[in-house]
Amino acid sequence: MIALLRYQAALLVRSHRWLPPLLLYGAFLGIGVRSGQPILDSLGYAAAALLPVAAWLVRVCVTNEPAAARSCAAAAVGPGRVHLASVLTALGAALVLGTAGTLFVAAVSDPHGADHRHRVPVPEATVAGLLAAVACALLGAAVGALCNRPLLRRPGWAIPSTMGAALLVSVAGASPANAAVSGLVDGSHSGTVPMPLLPLALTGAAAAGATALACALSSRRS
């Protein structure tokens, strides 16, 4: 699996298809994050912005490999493991972006609540922001795994489904990613730092289930 992950990471880097998701995430941060804004509000925004980026990166990774090369890799180690390596590579790239974005937000934001009176401890807020970012990245990876091949092979279906599903799970009240982000925003109003552990567990389960389903179907349809 380590060799597969290195192979998929090299494909991603050399393809330069990571550039549009990176620019999208940078645009989200550039538009929505300003120096001196309350730290928890900004961390919630940065985490929410990561969800569609993670879904996009999964699409990039699962469609990045030429058909002949993918067939050779599948014949050597199995199509399920190849697909798993693609999803994990995308998730890893999303987590790198999310970590960088969270640290940037923590560095430029005001360490106070929304009323600018209650002081917010920066280390705890940063950890909470990282957990929220991981939760959003995991749910984004789940969306990407379910809305692309092997479940949806045609770009005409896969691309709008990926973006539409990413938007839906970002704003739906029952979404654990929404809960993680809303917890940070609510904590900003009270000056407390919530740790989104339950949303993180739920999104982890969703990502594991979606990826397992995609890998199983990849093995059957190869």
mmCIF file of N, CA and C in Angstrom, residues 44-151:
data_model
loop_
_atom_site.group_PDB
_atom_site.id
_atom_site.type_symbol
_atom_site.label_atom_id
_atom_site.label_comp_id
_atom_site.label_asym_id
_atom_site.label_seq_id
_atom_site.Cartn_x
_atom_site.Cartn_y
_atom_site.Cartn_z
ATOM 1 N N GLY A 44 -14.097 28.100 11.508
ATOM 2 C CA GLY A 44 -15.259 27.402 10.984
ATOM 3 C C GLY A 44 -15.406 27.605 9.487
ATOM 4 N N TYR A 45 -15.185 28.826 9.030
ATOM 5 C CA TYR A 45 -15.271 29.101 7.601
ATOM 6 C C TYR A 45 -14.210 28.322 6.824
ATOM 7 N N ALA A 46 -12.992 28.319 7.338
ATOM 8 C CA ALA A 46 -11.909 27.608 6.651
ATOM 9 C C ALA A 46 -12.180 26.109 6.585
ATOM 10 N N ALA A 47 -12.745 25.553 7.644
ATOM 11 C CA ALA A 47 -13.072 24.126 7.638
ATOM 12 C C ALA A 47 -14.162 23.821 6.624
ATOM 13 N N ALA A 48 -15.211 24.652 6.586
ATOM 14 C CA ALA A 48 -16.300 24.430 5.640
ATOM 15 C C ALA A 48 -15.818 24.514 4.205
ATOM 16 N N ALA A 49 -14.886 25.411 3.929
ATOM 17 C CA ALA A 49 -14.364 25.558 2.575
ATOM 18 C C ALA A 49 -13.611 24.325 2.106
ATOM 19 N N LEU A 50 -13.125 23.514 3.038
ATOM 20 C CA LEU A 50 -12.340 22.335 2.675
ATOM 21 C C LEU A 50 -13.201 21.206 2.126
ATOM 22 N N LEU A 51 -14.491 21.181 2.454
ATOM 23 C CA LEU A 51 -15.336 20.047 2.060
ATOM 24 C C LEU A 51 -15.431 19.888 0.541
ATOM 25 N N PRO A 52 -15.836 20.915 -0.216
ATOM 26 C CA PRO A 52 -15.877 20.737 -1.675
ATOM 27 C C PRO A 52 -14.503 20.520 -2.285
ATOM 28 N N VAL A 53 -13.472 21.083 -1.666
ATOM 29 C CA VAL A 53 -12.116 20.885 -2.175
ATOM 30 C C VAL A 53 -11.706 19.423 -2.041
ATOM 31 N N ALA A 54 -12.038 18.802 -0.912
ATOM 32 C CA ALA A 54 -11.713 17.388 -0.722
ATOM 33 C C ALA A 54 -12.469 16.517 -1.723
ATOM 34 N N ALA A 55 -13.751 16.831 -1.952
ATOM 35 C CA ALA A 55 -14.528 16.065 -2.934
ATOM 36 C C ALA A 55 -13.908 16.194 -4.326
ATOM 37 N N TRP A 56 -13.471 17.386 -4.668
ATOM 38 C CA TRP A 56 -12.847 17.616 -5.975
ATOM 39 C C TRP A 56 -11.539 16.843 -6.087
ATOM 40 N N LEU A 57 -10.743 16.849 -5.030
ATOM 41 C CA LEU A 57 -9.469 16.119 -5.067
ATOM 42 C C LEU A 57 -9.687 14.622 -5.233
ATOM 43 N N VAL A 58 -10.747 14.077 -4.622
ATOM 44 C CA VAL A 58 -11.036 12.661 -4.818
ATOM 45 C C VAL A 58 -11.352 12.397 -6.287
ATOM 46 N N ARG A 59 -12.152 13.253 -6.890
ATOM 47 C CA ARG A 59 -12.445 13.072 -8.312
ATOM 48 C C ARG A 59 -11.163 13.119 -9.140
ATOM 49 N N VAL A 60 -10.289 14.062 -8.815
ATOM 50 C CA VAL A 60 -9.028 14.168 -9.549
ATOM 51 C C VAL A 60 -8.236 12.866 -9.440
ATOM 52 N N CYS A 61 -8.125 12.330 -8.238
ATOM 53 C CA CYS A 61 -7.275 11.157 -8.020
ATOM 54 C C CYS A 61 -7.867 9.876 -8.601
ATOM 55 N N VAL A 62 -9.171 9.703 -8.532
ATOM 56 C CA VAL A 62 -9.745 8.448 -9.033
ATOM 57 C C VAL A 62 -9.874 8.453 -10.550
ATOM 58 N N THR A 63 -9.702 9.620 -11.189
ATOM 59 C CA THR A 63 -9.776 9.684 -12.656
ATOM 60 C C THR A 63 -8.440 10.078 -13.275
ATOM 61 N N ASN A 64 -7.407 10.180 -12.467
ATOM 62 C CA ASN A 64 -6.134 10.731 -12.912
ATOM 63 C C ASN A 64 -5.308 9.755 -13.730
ATOM 64 N N GLU A 65 -5.478 8.491 -13.458
ATOM 65 C CA GLU A 65 -4.613 7.463 -14.045
ATOM 66 C C GLU A 65 -5.100 7.052 -15.433
ATOM 67 N N PRO A 66 -4.214 6.958 -16.419
ATOM 68 C CA PRO A 66 -4.622 6.431 -17.721
ATOM 69 C C PRO A 66 -5.188 5.018 -17.581
ATOM 70 N N ALA A 67 -6.124 4.682 -18.453
ATOM 71 C CA ALA A 67 -6.811 3.400 -18.330
ATOM 72 C C ALA A 67 -5.841 2.220 -18.384
ATOM 73 N N ALA A 68 -4.865 2.292 -19.276
ATOM 74 C CA ALA A 68 -3.917 1.178 -19.402
ATOM 75 C C ALA A 68 -3.078 1.026 -18.137
ATOM 76 N N ALA A 69 -2.620 2.154 -17.580
ATOM 77 C CA ALA A 69 -1.814 2.097 -16.369
ATOM 78 C C ALA A 69 -2.636 1.594 -15.190
ATOM 79 N N ARG A 70 -3.889 2.018 -15.107
ATOM 80 C CA ARG A 70 -4.743 1.559 -14.020
ATOM 81 C C ARG A 70 -4.989 0.061 -14.135
ATOM 82 N N SER A 71 -5.171 -0.431 -15.340
ATOM 83 C CA SER A 71 -5.383 -1.866 -15.541
ATOM 84 C C SER A 71 -4.163 -2.666 -15.112
ATOM 85 N N CYS A 72 -2.973 -2.146 -15.423
ATOM 86 C CA CYS A 72 -1.748 -2.844 -15.011
ATOM 87 C C CYS A 72 -1.623 -2.874 -13.488
ATOM 88 N N ALA A 73 -1.885 -1.738 -12.843
ATOM 89 C CA ALA A 73 -1.802 -1.697 -11.390
ATOM 90 C C ALA A 73 -2.853 -2.595 -10.746
ATOM 91 N N ALA A 74 -4.061 -2.596 -11.320
ATOM 92 C CA ALA A 74 -5.133 -3.441 -10.788
ATOM 93 C C ALA A 74 -4.788 -4.912 -10.937
ATOM 94 N N ALA A 75 -4.161 -5.267 -12.040
ATOM 95 C CA ALA A 75 -3.775 -6.658 -12.243
ATOM 96 C C ALA A 75 -2.700 -7.080 -11.252
ATOM 97 N N ALA A 76 -1.862 -6.130 -10.845
ATOM 98 C CA ALA A 76 -0.760 -6.468 -9.942
ATOM 99 C C ALA A 76 -1.207 -6.579 -8.487
ATOM 100 N N VAL A 77 -2.050 -5.654 -8.026
ATOM 101 C CA VAL A 77 -2.390 -5.618 -6.601
ATOM 102 C C VAL A 77 -3.887 -5.677 -6.333
ATOM 103 N N GLY A 78 -4.699 -5.628 -7.377
ATOM 104 C CA GLY A 78 -6.148 -5.666 -7.187
ATOM 105 C C GLY A 78 -6.765 -4.290 -7.375
ATOM 106 N N PRO A 79 -7.895 -4.200 -8.083
ATOM 107 C CA PRO A 79 -8.525 -2.894 -8.326
ATOM 108 C C PRO A 79 -9.000 -2.200 -7.063
ATOM 109 N N GLY A 80 -9.429 -2.974 -6.074
ATOM 110 C CA GLY A 80 -9.889 -2.353 -4.837
ATOM 111 C C GLY A 80 -8.780 -1.600 -4.130
ATOM 112 N N ARG A 81 -7.604 -2.172 -4.073
ATOM 113 C CA ARG A 81 -6.481 -1.518 -3.397
ATOM 114 C C ARG A 81 -6.016 -0.297 -4.188
ATOM 115 N N VAL A 82 -6.067 -0.377 -5.512
ATOM 116 C CA VAL A 82 -5.695 0.784 -6.328
ATOM 117 C C VAL A 82 -6.667 1.937 -6.078
ATOM 118 N N HIS A 83 -7.949 1.606 -6.018
ATOM 119 C CA HIS A 83 -8.946 2.650 -5.782
ATOM 120 C C HIS A 83 -8.795 3.228 -4.375
ATOM 121 N N LEU A 84 -8.540 2.383 -3.410
ATOM 122 C CA LEU A 84 -8.334 2.854 -2.039
ATOM 123 C C LEU A 84 -7.148 3.813 -1.971
ATOM 124 N N ALA A 85 -6.069 3.485 -2.658
ATOM 125 C CA ALA A 85 -4.897 4.355 -2.660
ATOM 126 C C ALA A 85 -5.225 5.708 -3.283
ATOM 127 N N SER A 86 -6.084 5.719 -4.307
ATOM 128 C CA SER A 86 -6.481 6.982 -4.933
ATOM 129 C C SER A 86 -7.244 7.864 -3.953
ATOM 130 N N VAL A 87 -8.202 7.265 -3.245
ATOM 131 C CA VAL A 87 -9.003 8.041 -2.296
ATOM 132 C C VAL A 87 -8.143 8.536 -1.136
ATOM 133 N N LEU A 88 -7.270 7.680 -0.620
ATOM 134 C CA LEU A 88 -6.410 8.080 0.493
ATOM 135 C C LEU A 88 -5.438 9.189 0.087
ATOM 136 N N THR A 89 -4.954 9.133 -1.142
ATOM 137 C CA THR A 89 -4.073 10.197 -1.622
ATOM 138 C C THR A 89 -4.807 11.525 -1.676
ATOM 139 N N ALA A 90 -6.038 11.498 -2.171
ATOM 140 C CA ALA A 90 -6.839 12.725 -2.218
ATOM 141 C C ALA A 90 -7.120 13.251 -0.815
ATOM 142 N N LEU A 91 -7.452 12.353 0.097
ATOM 143 C CA LEU A 91 -7.720 12.769 1.472
ATOM 144 C C LEU A 91 -6.469 13.365 2.104
ATOM 145 N N GLY A 92 -5.325 12.744 1.859
ATOM 146 C CA GLY A 92 -4.080 13.279 2.397
ATOM 147 C C GLY A 92 -3.785 14.677 1.873
ATOM 148 N N ALA A 93 -4.026 14.889 0.569
ATOM 149 C CA ALA A 93 -3.809 16.215 -0.010
ATOM 150 C C ALA A 93 -4.755 17.238 0.616
ATOM 151 N N ALA A 94 -6.013 16.837 0.832
ATOM 152 C CA ALA A 94 -6.982 17.739 1.457
ATOM 153 C C ALA A 94 -6.568 18.079 2.884
ATOM 154 N N LEU A 95 -6.054 17.100 3.608
ATOM 155 C CA LEU A 95 -5.630 17.349 4.987
ATOM 156 C C LEU A 95 -4.416 18.278 5.053
ATOM 157 N N VAL A 96 -3.542 18.159 4.076
ATOM 158 C CA VAL A 96 -2.402 19.086 4.022
ATOM 159 C C VAL A 96 -2.903 20.513 3.820
ATOM 160 N N LEU A 97 -3.826 20.683 2.875
ATOM 161 C CA LEU A 97 -4.402 22.010 2.646
ATOM 162 C C LEU A 97 -5.126 22.516 3.893
ATOM 163 N N GLY A 98 -5.929 21.632 4.500
ATOM 164 C CA GLY A 98 -6.680 22.037 5.686
ATOM 165 C C GLY A 98 -5.791 22.435 6.845
ATOM 166 N N THR A 99 -4.697 21.717 7.035
ATOM 167 C CA THR A 99 -3.761 22.059 8.111
ATOM 168 C C THR A 99 -3.113 23.412 7.859
ATOM 169 N N ALA A 100 -2.671 23.628 6.612
ATOM 170 C CA ALA A 100 -2.055 24.912 6.277
ATOM 171 C C ALA A 100 -3.059 26.051 6.437
ATOM 172 N N GLY A 101 -4.287 25.826 5.979
ATOM 173 C CA GLY A 101 -5.295 26.862 6.104
ATOM 174 C C GLY A 101 -5.642 27.171 7.549
ATOM 175 N N THR A 102 -5.744 26.145 8.371
ATOM 176 C CA THR A 102 -6.059 26.346 9.781
ATOM 177 C C THR A 102 -4.960 27.120 10.496
ATOM 178 N N LEU A 103 -3.714 26.768 10.239
ATOM 179 C CA LEU A 103 -2.602 27.476 10.873
ATOM 180 C C LEU A 103 -2.541 28.933 10.410
ATOM 181 N N PHE A 104 -2.846 29.154 9.145
ATOM 182 C CA PHE A 104 -2.876 30.535 8.639
ATOM 183 C C PHE A 104 -3.963 31.347 9.343
ATOM 184 N N VAL A 105 -5.145 30.764 9.439
ATOM 185 C CA VAL A 105 -6.254 31.454 10.097
ATOM 186 C C VAL A 105 -5.924 31.748 11.553
ATOM 187 N N ALA A 106 -5.339 30.776 12.247
ATOM 188 C CA ALA A 106 -4.991 30.979 13.652
ATOM 189 C C ALA A 106 -3.962 32.093 13.822
ATOM 190 N N ALA A 107 -3.103 32.251 12.828
ATOM 191 C CA ALA A 107 -2.048 33.259 12.936
ATOM 192 C C ALA A 107 -2.563 34.683 12.709
ATOM 193 N N VAL A 108 -3.598 34.837 11.868
ATOM 194 C CA VAL A 108 -4.038 36.191 11.504
ATOM 195 C C VAL A 108 -5.313 36.631 12.220
ATOM 196 N N SER A 109 -5.966 35.716 12.940
ATOM 197 C CA SER A 109 -7.269 36.040 13.524
ATOM 198 C C SER A 109 -7.134 36.657 14.908
ATOM 199 N N ASP A 110 -8.214 37.299 15.338
ATOM 200 C CA ASP A 110 -8.286 37.901 16.660
ATOM 201 C C ASP A 110 -8.628 36.818 17.687
ATOM 202 N N PRO A 111 -7.812 36.633 18.717
ATOM 203 C CA PRO A 111 -8.078 35.567 19.704
ATOM 204 C C PRO A 111 -9.164 35.941 20.703
ATOM 205 N N HIS A 112 -10.297 36.377 20.182
ATOM 206 C CA HIS A 112 -11.431 36.724 21.021
ATOM 207 C C HIS A 112 -12.703 36.185 20.376
ATOM 208 N N GLY A 113 -13.780 36.160 21.161
ATOM 209 C CA GLY A 113 -15.054 35.729 20.635
ATOM 210 C C GLY A 113 -15.663 36.764 19.720
ATOM 211 N N ALA A 114 -16.899 36.485 19.288
ATOM 212 C CA ALA A 114 -17.567 37.375 18.345
ATOM 213 C C ALA A 114 -17.809 38.759 18.929
ATOM 214 N N ASP A 115 -17.910 38.864 20.239
ATOM 215 C CA ASP A 115 -18.123 40.170 20.871
ATOM 216 C C ASP A 115 -16.823 40.921 21.119
ATOM 217 N N HIS A 116 -15.687 40.275 20.771
ATOM 218 C CA HIS A 116 -14.356 40.862 20.935
ATOM 219 C C HIS A 116 -14.018 41.175 22.399
ATOM 220 N N ARG A 117 -14.715 40.516 23.319
ATOM 221 C CA ARG A 117 -14.436 40.711 24.745
ATOM 222 C C ARG A 117 -13.944 39.433 25.415
ATOM 223 N N HIS A 118 -14.578 38.299 25.073
ATOM 224 C CA HIS A 118 -14.165 37.026 25.666
ATOM 225 C C HIS A 118 -12.910 36.511 24.954
ATOM 226 N N ARG A 119 -11.857 36.340 25.710
ATOM 227 C CA ARG A 119 -10.610 35.854 25.107
ATOM 228 C C ARG A 119 -10.722 34.357 24.839
ATOM 229 N N VAL A 120 -10.237 33.948 23.689
ATOM 230 C CA VAL A 120 -10.270 32.546 23.267
ATOM 231 C C VAL A 120 -8.837 32.020 23.245
ATOM 232 N N PRO A 121 -8.537 30.919 23.938
ATOM 233 C CA PRO A 121 -7.174 30.368 23.909
ATOM 234 C C PRO A 121 -6.816 29.862 22.508
ATOM 235 N N VAL A 122 -5.765 30.405 21.954
ATOM 236 C CA VAL A 122 -5.404 30.090 20.566
ATOM 237 C C VAL A 122 -5.037 28.615 20.364
ATOM 238 N N PRO A 123 -4.232 27.993 21.252
ATOM 239 C CA PRO A 123 -3.913 26.574 21.019
ATOM 240 C C PRO A 123 -5.155 25.685 20.983
ATOM 241 N N GLU A 124 -6.076 25.888 21.926
ATOM 242 C CA GLU A 124 -7.296 25.071 21.931
ATOM 243 C C GLU A 124 -8.144 25.355 20.700
ATOM 244 N N ALA A 125 -8.241 26.619 20.321
ATOM 245 C CA ALA A 125 -9.016 26.966 19.135
ATOM 246 C C ALA A 125 -8.406 26.346 17.880
ATOM 247 N N THR A 126 -7.092 26.337 17.808
ATOM 248 C CA THR A 126 -6.421 25.757 16.643
ATOM 249 C C THR A 126 -6.690 24.259 16.555
ATOM 250 N N VAL A 127 -6.633 23.563 17.691
ATOM 251 C CA VAL A 127 -6.934 22.127 17.703
ATOM 252 C C VAL A 127 -8.372 21.878 17.275
ATOM 253 N N ALA A 128 -9.302 22.679 17.803
ATOM 254 C CA ALA A 128 -10.704 22.529 17.412
ATOM 255 C C ALA A 128 -10.885 22.800 15.932
ATOM 256 N N GLY A 129 -10.183 23.812 15.405
ATOM 257 C CA GLY A 129 -10.260 24.101 13.975
ATOM 258 C C GLY A 129 -9.696 22.982 13.123
ATOM 259 N N LEU A 130 -8.594 22.371 13.591
ATOM 260 C CA LEU A 130 -8.026 21.233 12.866
ATOM 261 C C LEU A 130 -8.987 20.047 12.855
ATOM 262 N N LEU A 131 -9.628 19.775 13.988
ATOM 263 C CA LEU A 131 -10.583 18.668 14.049
ATOM 264 C C LEU A 131 -11.770 18.926 13.129
ATOM 265 N N ALA A 132 -12.253 20.166 13.103
ATOM 266 C CA ALA A 132 -13.355 20.503 12.206
ATOM 267 C C ALA A 132 -12.925 20.370 10.745
ATOM 268 N N ALA A 133 -11.697 20.777 10.440
ATOM 269 C CA ALA A 133 -11.197 20.642 9.075
ATOM 270 C C ALA A 133 -11.089 19.174 8.672
ATOM 271 N N VAL A 134 -10.614 18.331 9.593
ATOM 272 C CA VAL A 134 -10.534 16.895 9.300
ATOM 273 C C VAL A 134 -11.928 16.323 9.059
ATOM 274 N N ALA A 135 -12.901 16.740 9.882
ATOM 275 C CA ALA A 135 -14.263 16.260 9.710
ATOM 276 C C ALA A 135 -14.814 16.648 8.338
ATOM 277 N N CYS A 136 -14.584 17.888 7.931
ATOM 278 C CA CYS A 136 -15.065 18.331 6.623
ATOM 279 C C CYS A 136 -14.325 17.627 5.481
ATOM 280 N N ALA A 137 -13.028 17.407 5.649
ATOM 281 C CA ALA A 137 -12.276 16.690 4.622
ATOM 282 C C ALA A 137 -12.767 15.253 4.481
ATOM 283 N N LEU A 138 -13.065 14.603 5.609
ATOM 284 C CA LEU A 138 -13.562 13.226 5.569
ATOM 285 C C LEU A 138 -14.911 13.137 4.870
ATOM 286 N N LEU A 139 -15.807 14.078 5.180
ATOM 287 C CA LEU A 139 -17.111 14.040 4.524
ATOM 288 C C LEU A 139 -16.987 14.400 3.047
ATOM 289 N N GLY A 140 -16.084 15.309 2.721
ATOM 290 C CA GLY A 140 -15.824 15.604 1.318
ATOM 291 C C GLY A 140 -15.286 14.399 0.572
ATOM 292 N N ALA A 141 -14.405 13.636 1.225
ATOM 293 C CA ALA A 141 -13.888 12.409 0.608
ATOM 294 C C ALA A 141 -14.995 11.389 0.410
ATOM 295 N N ALA A 142 -15.920 11.299 1.365
ATOM 296 C CA ALA A 142 -17.058 10.393 1.215
ATOM 297 C C ALA A 142 -17.910 10.782 0.011
ATOM 298 N N VAL A 143 -18.158 12.075 -0.140
ATOM 299 C CA VAL A 143 -18.928 12.554 -1.300
ATOM 300 C C VAL A 143 -18.201 12.224 -2.598
ATOM 301 N N GLY A 144 -16.901 12.490 -2.627
ATOM 302 C CA GLY A 144 -16.138 12.185 -3.836
ATOM 303 C C GLY A 144 -16.118 10.709 -4.167
ATOM 304 N N ALA A 145 -16.041 9.861 -3.149
ATOM 305 C CA ALA A 145 -16.020 8.413 -3.385
ATOM 306 C C ALA A 145 -17.350 7.915 -3.937
ATOM 307 N N LEU A 146 -18.455 8.505 -3.499
ATOM 308 C CA LEU A 146 -19.778 8.042 -3.925
ATOM 309 C C LEU A 146 -20.235 8.637 -5.250
ATOM 310 N N CYS A 147 -19.668 9.759 -5.627
ATOM 311 C CA CYS A 147 -20.168 10.479 -6.809
ATOM 312 C C CYS A 147 -19.254 10.363 -8.018
ATOM 313 N N ASN A 148 -18.276 9.487 -7.947
ATOM 314 C CA ASN A 148 -17.375 9.299 -9.088
ATOM 315 C C ASN A 148 -17.234 7.803 -9.359
ATOM 316 N N ARG A 149 -16.334 7.440 -10.242
ATOM 317 C CA ARG A 149 -16.217 6.030 -10.577
ATOM 318 C C ARG A 149 -15.723 5.244 -9.366
ATOM 319 N N PRO A 150 -16.184 4.040 -9.213
ATOM 320 C CA PRO A 150 -16.929 3.220 -10.175
ATOM 321 C C PRO A 150 -18.442 3.407 -10.127
ATOM 322 N N LEU A 151 -18.983 4.224 -9.214
ATOM 323 C CA LEU A 151 -20.427 4.376 -9.139
ATOM 324 C C LEU A 151 -20.966 5.226 -10.282
#
